Short mmCIF file of C-alpha atoms in Angstrom, two decimals:
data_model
loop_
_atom_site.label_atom_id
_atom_site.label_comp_id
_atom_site.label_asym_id
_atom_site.label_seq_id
_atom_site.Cartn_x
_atom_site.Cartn_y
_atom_site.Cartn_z
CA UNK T 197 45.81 66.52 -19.90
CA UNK T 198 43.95 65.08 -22.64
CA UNK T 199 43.36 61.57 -20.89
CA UNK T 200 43.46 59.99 -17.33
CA UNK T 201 45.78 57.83 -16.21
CA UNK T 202 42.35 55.32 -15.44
CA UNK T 203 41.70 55.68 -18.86
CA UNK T 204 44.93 55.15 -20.23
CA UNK T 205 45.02 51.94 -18.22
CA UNK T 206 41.94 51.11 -19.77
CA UNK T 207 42.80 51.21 -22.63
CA UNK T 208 45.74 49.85 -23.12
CA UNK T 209 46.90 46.38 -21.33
CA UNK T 210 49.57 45.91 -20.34
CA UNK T 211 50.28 50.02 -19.86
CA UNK T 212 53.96 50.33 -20.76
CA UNK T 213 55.19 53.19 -18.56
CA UNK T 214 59.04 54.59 -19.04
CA UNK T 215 60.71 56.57 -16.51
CA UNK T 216 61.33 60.14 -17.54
CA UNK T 217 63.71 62.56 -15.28
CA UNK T 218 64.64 65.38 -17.43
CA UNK T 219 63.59 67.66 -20.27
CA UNK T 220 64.80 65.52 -22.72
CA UNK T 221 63.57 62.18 -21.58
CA UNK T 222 60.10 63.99 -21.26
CA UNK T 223 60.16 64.63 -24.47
CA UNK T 224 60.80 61.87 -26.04
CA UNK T 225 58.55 60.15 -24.44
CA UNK T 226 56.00 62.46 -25.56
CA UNK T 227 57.57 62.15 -29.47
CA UNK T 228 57.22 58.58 -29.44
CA UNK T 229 53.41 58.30 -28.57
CA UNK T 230 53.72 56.63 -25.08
CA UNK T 231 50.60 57.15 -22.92
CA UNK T 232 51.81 58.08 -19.57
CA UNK T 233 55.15 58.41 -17.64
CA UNK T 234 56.58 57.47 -14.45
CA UNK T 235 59.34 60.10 -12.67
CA UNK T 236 60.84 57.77 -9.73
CA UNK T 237 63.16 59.00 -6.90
CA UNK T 238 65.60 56.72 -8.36
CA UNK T 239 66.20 58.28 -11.33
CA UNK T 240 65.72 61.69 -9.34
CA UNK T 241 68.60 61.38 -6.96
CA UNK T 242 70.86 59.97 -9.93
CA UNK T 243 69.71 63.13 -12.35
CA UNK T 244 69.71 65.93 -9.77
CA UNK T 245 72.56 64.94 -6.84
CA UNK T 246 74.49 61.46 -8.16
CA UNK T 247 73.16 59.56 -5.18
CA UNK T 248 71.85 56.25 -4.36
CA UNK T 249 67.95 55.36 -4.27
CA UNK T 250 68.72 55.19 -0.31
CA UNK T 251 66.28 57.96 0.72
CA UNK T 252 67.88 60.80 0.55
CA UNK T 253 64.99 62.33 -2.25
CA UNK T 254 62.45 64.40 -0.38
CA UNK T 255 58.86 65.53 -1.48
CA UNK T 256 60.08 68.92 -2.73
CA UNK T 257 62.44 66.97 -4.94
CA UNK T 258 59.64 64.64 -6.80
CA UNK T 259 57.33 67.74 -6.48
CA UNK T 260 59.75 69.62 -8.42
CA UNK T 261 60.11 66.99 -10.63
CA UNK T 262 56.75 66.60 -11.38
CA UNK T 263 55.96 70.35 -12.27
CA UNK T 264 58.81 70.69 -14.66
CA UNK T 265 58.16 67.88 -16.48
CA UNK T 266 54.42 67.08 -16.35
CA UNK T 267 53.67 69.99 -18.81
CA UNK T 268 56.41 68.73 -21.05
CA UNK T 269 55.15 65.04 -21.34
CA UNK T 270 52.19 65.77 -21.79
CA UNK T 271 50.96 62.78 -20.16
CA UNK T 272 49.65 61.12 -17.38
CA UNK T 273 52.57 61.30 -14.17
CA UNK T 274 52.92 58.36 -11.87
CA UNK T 275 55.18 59.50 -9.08
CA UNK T 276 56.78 57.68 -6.68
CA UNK T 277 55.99 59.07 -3.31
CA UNK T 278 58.52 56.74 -1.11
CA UNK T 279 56.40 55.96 1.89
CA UNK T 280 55.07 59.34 2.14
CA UNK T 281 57.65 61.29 4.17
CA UNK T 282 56.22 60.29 7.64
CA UNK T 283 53.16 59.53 9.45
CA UNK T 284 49.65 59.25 8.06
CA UNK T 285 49.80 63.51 8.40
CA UNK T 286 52.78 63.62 6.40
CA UNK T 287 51.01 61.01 3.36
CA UNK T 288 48.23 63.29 2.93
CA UNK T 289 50.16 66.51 2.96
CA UNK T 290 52.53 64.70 0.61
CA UNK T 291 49.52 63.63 -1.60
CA UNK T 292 48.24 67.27 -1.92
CA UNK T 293 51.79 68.54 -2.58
CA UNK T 294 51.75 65.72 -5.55
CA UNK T 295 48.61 66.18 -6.97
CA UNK T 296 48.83 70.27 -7.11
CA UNK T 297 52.46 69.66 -8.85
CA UNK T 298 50.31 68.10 -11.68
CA UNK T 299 50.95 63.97 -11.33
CA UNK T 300 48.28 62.23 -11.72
CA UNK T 301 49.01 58.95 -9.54
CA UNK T 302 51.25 58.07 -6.53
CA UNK T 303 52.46 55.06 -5.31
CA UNK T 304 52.87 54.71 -1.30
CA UNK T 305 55.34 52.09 0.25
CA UNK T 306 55.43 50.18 3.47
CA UNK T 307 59.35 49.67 4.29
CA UNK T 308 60.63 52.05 6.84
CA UNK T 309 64.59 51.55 5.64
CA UNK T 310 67.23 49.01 3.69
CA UNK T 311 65.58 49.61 0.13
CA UNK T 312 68.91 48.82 -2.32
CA UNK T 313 71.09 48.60 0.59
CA UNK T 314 69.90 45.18 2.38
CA UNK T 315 68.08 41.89 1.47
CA UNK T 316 65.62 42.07 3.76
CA UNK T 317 64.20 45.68 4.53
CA UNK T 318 62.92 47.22 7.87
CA UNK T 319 58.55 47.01 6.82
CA UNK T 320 55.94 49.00 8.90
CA UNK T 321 53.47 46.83 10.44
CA UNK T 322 50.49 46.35 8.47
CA UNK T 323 47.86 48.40 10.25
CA UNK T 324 50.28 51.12 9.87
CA UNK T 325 50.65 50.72 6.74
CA UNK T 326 46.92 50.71 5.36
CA UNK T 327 46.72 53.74 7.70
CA UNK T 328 48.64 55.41 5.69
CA UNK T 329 46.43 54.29 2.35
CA UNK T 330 43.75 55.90 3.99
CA UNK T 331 45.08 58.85 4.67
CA UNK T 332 46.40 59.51 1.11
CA UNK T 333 43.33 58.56 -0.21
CA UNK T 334 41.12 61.16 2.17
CA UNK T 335 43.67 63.99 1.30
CA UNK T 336 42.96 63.94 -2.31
CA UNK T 337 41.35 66.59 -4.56
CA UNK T 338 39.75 64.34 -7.16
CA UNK T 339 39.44 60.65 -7.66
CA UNK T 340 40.86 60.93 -11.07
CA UNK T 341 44.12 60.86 -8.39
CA UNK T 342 45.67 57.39 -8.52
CA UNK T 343 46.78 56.05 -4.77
CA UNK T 344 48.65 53.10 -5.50
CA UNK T 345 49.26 50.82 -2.60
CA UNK T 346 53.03 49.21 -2.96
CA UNK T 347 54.53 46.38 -0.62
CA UNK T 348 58.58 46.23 -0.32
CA UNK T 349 57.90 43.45 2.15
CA UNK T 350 58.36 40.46 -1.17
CA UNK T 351 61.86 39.50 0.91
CA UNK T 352 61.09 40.16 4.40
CA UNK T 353 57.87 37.75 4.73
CA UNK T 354 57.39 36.15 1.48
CA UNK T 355 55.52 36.54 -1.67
CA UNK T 356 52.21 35.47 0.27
CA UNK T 357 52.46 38.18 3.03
CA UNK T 358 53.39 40.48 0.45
CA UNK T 359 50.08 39.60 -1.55
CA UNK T 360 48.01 39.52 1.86
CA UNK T 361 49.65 43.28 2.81
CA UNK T 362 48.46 44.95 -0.74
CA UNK T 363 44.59 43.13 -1.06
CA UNK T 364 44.71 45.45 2.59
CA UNK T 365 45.78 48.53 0.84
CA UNK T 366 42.66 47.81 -1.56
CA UNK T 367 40.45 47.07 1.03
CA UNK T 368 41.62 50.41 2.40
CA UNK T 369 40.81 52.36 -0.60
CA UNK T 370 44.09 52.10 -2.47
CA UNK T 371 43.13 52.59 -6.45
CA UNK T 372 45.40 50.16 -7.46
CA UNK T 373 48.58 47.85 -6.46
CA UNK T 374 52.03 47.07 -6.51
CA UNK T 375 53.85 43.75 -5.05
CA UNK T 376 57.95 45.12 -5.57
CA UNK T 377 59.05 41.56 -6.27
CA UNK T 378 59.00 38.28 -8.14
CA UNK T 379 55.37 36.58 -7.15
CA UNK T 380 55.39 32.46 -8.36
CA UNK T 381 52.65 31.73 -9.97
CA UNK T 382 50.26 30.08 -6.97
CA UNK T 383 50.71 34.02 -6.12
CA UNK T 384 50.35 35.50 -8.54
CA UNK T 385 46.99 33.61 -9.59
CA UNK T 386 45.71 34.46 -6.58
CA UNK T 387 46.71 38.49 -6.55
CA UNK T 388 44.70 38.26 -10.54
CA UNK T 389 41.70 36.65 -8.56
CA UNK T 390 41.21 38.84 -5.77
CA UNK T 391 42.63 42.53 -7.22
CA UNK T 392 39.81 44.54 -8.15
CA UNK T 393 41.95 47.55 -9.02
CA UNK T 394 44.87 47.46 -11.37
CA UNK T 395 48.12 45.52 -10.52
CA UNK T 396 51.21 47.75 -10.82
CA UNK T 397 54.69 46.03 -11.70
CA UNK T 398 58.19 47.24 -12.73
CA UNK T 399 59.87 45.43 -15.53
CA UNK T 400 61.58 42.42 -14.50
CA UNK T 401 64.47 40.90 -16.71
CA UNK T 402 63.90 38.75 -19.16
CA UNK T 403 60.42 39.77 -19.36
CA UNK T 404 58.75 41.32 -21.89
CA UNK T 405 55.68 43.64 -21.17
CA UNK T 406 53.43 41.19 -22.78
CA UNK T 407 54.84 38.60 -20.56
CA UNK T 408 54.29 40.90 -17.73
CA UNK T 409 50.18 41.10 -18.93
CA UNK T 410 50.13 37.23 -19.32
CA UNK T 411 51.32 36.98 -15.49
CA UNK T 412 48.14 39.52 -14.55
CA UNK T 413 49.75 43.11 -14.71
CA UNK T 414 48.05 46.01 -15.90
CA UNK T 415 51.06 48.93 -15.94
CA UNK T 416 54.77 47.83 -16.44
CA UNK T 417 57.13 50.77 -15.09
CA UNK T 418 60.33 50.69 -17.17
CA UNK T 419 61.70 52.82 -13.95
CA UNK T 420 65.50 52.61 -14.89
CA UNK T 421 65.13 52.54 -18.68
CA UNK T 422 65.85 56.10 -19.32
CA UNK T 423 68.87 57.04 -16.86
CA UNK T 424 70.31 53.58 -17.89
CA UNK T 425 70.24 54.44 -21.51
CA UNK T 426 72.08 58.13 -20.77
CA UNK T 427 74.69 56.79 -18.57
CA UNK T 428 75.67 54.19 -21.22
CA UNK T 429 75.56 56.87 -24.23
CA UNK T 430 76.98 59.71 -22.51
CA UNK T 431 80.07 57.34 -21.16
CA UNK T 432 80.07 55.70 -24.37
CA UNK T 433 80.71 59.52 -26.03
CA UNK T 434 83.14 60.31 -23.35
CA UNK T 435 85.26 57.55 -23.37
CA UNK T 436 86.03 58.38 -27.54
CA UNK T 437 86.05 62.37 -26.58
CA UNK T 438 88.83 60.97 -23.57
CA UNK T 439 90.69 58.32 -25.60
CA UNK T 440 90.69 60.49 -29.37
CA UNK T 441 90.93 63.74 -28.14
CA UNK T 442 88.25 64.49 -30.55
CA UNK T 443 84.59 63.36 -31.49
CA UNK T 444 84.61 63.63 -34.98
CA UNK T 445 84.50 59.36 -35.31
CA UNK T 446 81.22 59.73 -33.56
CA UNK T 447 79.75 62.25 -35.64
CA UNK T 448 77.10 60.16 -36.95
CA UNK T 449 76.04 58.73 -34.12
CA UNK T 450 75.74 61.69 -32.44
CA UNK T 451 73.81 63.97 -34.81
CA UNK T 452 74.80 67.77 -35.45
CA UNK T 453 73.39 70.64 -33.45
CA UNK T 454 70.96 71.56 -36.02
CA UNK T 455 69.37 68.40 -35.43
CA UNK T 456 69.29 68.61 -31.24
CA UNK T 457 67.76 72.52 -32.16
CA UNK T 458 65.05 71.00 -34.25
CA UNK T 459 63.91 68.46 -31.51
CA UNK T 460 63.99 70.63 -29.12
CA UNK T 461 61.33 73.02 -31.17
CA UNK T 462 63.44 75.78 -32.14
CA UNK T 463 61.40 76.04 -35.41
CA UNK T 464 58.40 77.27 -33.36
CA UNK T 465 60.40 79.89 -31.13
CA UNK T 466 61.76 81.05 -34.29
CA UNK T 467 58.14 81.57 -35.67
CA UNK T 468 56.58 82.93 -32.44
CA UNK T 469 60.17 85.59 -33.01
CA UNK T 470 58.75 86.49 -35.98
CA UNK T 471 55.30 86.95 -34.87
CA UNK T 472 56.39 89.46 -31.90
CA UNK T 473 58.50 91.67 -34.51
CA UNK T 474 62.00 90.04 -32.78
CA UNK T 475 63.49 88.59 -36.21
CA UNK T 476 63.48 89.89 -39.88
#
């Protein structure tokens, strides 16, 4: 990996991350010169099982993710590690599990259950919480190794608690944060102020990433972009195939095979065929 995600973030502010969650996503993002990726458990479950973001994605899931399409971005990873799998031992097994698989970041979260399903979800106590920053951040190889402290507690105790509960993850060693929420402004001002690692953020509509930078961000994770986009162009492609019988009014749109071979690099194989003696 030719750059760090801390140097990527470095250089570039506001980081625009977009979710990846197959080959194809992965390599697009890699074709169109973004400078690290984000694989989230949200577009995992809908990719690999057509589920909910609910918790039913385990570490063997994201871990799998990770190590098919790390290589194939061919940048920095930012996984989502849910709240680890567990207690403090299950974080830092989880972290070593990430960081072998080849991501280079992981964000930790402090709500034990209701995520998508309820308003207001079920949050660990703080102390528990940071406890759990510490132990990801212990179990780590190398400090290149992003631990990103994330609250889920924005609707459960308010945008202050939520800023009071990640400037504890920093204090316990988190390398940078994320509030999952709207912050007002007072809040926001005050989570710019007192952050002395980057702030985390997922894109929030209406906003641009630029807007998101203006407000005090330093990475914007498009997390839905990608599996958004493909539901909406495969049902759009679908519903002519279902309704014409045929696809040939799409044609255009679609591209030809030829064109899906050559972005998927079969002029390469074909010369590393001819290489090895396996074509004329």
């Amino acid at each position: 990996m030719a750059r760090t995600l801390k140097q990527a973030i470095d250089e570039h502010r506001p980081l625009v991350v977009p979710s990846i969650y197959d080959g194809i996503s992965a390599l697009l993002v890699r074709d169109l010169g973004f400078h690290a990726a984000y694989i989230g458990s949200y577009a995992t479950g809908a990719a690999k099982y057509g589920v909910p973001d609910i918790g039913y994605i385990g570490l063997e899931d994201m871990a799998d993710q990770v190590r098919r399409l790390a290589p194939v971005a061919g940048v920095p990873i930012i996984v989502d590690g849910e709240g680890g799998w567990g207690n403090p031992l299950h974080v830092a097994r989880s972290v070593q599990v990430l960081e072998r698989a080849g991501a280079a970041a992981t964000h930790i979260e402090d709500h034990v259950f209701g995520k998508h399903l309820i308003g207001k979800s079920h949050i660990l106590p703080v102390g528990q919480a940071v406890d759990k920053i510490k132990a990801a951040v212990d179990a780590r190889d190398s400090t290149n190794f992003m631990i990103i402290g994330r609250t889920d507690s924005f609707l459960t105790e308010g945008p202050a608690a939520a800023v009071d509960r990640v400037l504890a993850y920093q204090e316990a060693g988190a390398d940078g944060v994320f509030v999952a929420g709207y912050l007002d402004a007072e809040n926001q001002s005050r989570l710019r102020a007192e952050a002395r690692v980057p702030i985390f953020t997922v894109d929030l509509p209406t906003r641009s990433a630029a807007d998101h930078g203006a407000e005090g961000a330093d990475v914007v994770l498009y997390y839905a972009l990608a599996h958004q986009a493909a539901i909406n162009g495969i049902r759009a492609a679908l519903e002519v195939l279902a309704r014409e019988g045929s696809t040939t009014s799409i044609e255009k749109e679609l591209g030809s095979v030829v064109d899906l071979d050559a972005f998927l690099g079969i002029g390469p194989a074909r010369e590393k065929a001819r290489k090895y003696g396996l074509l004329d």
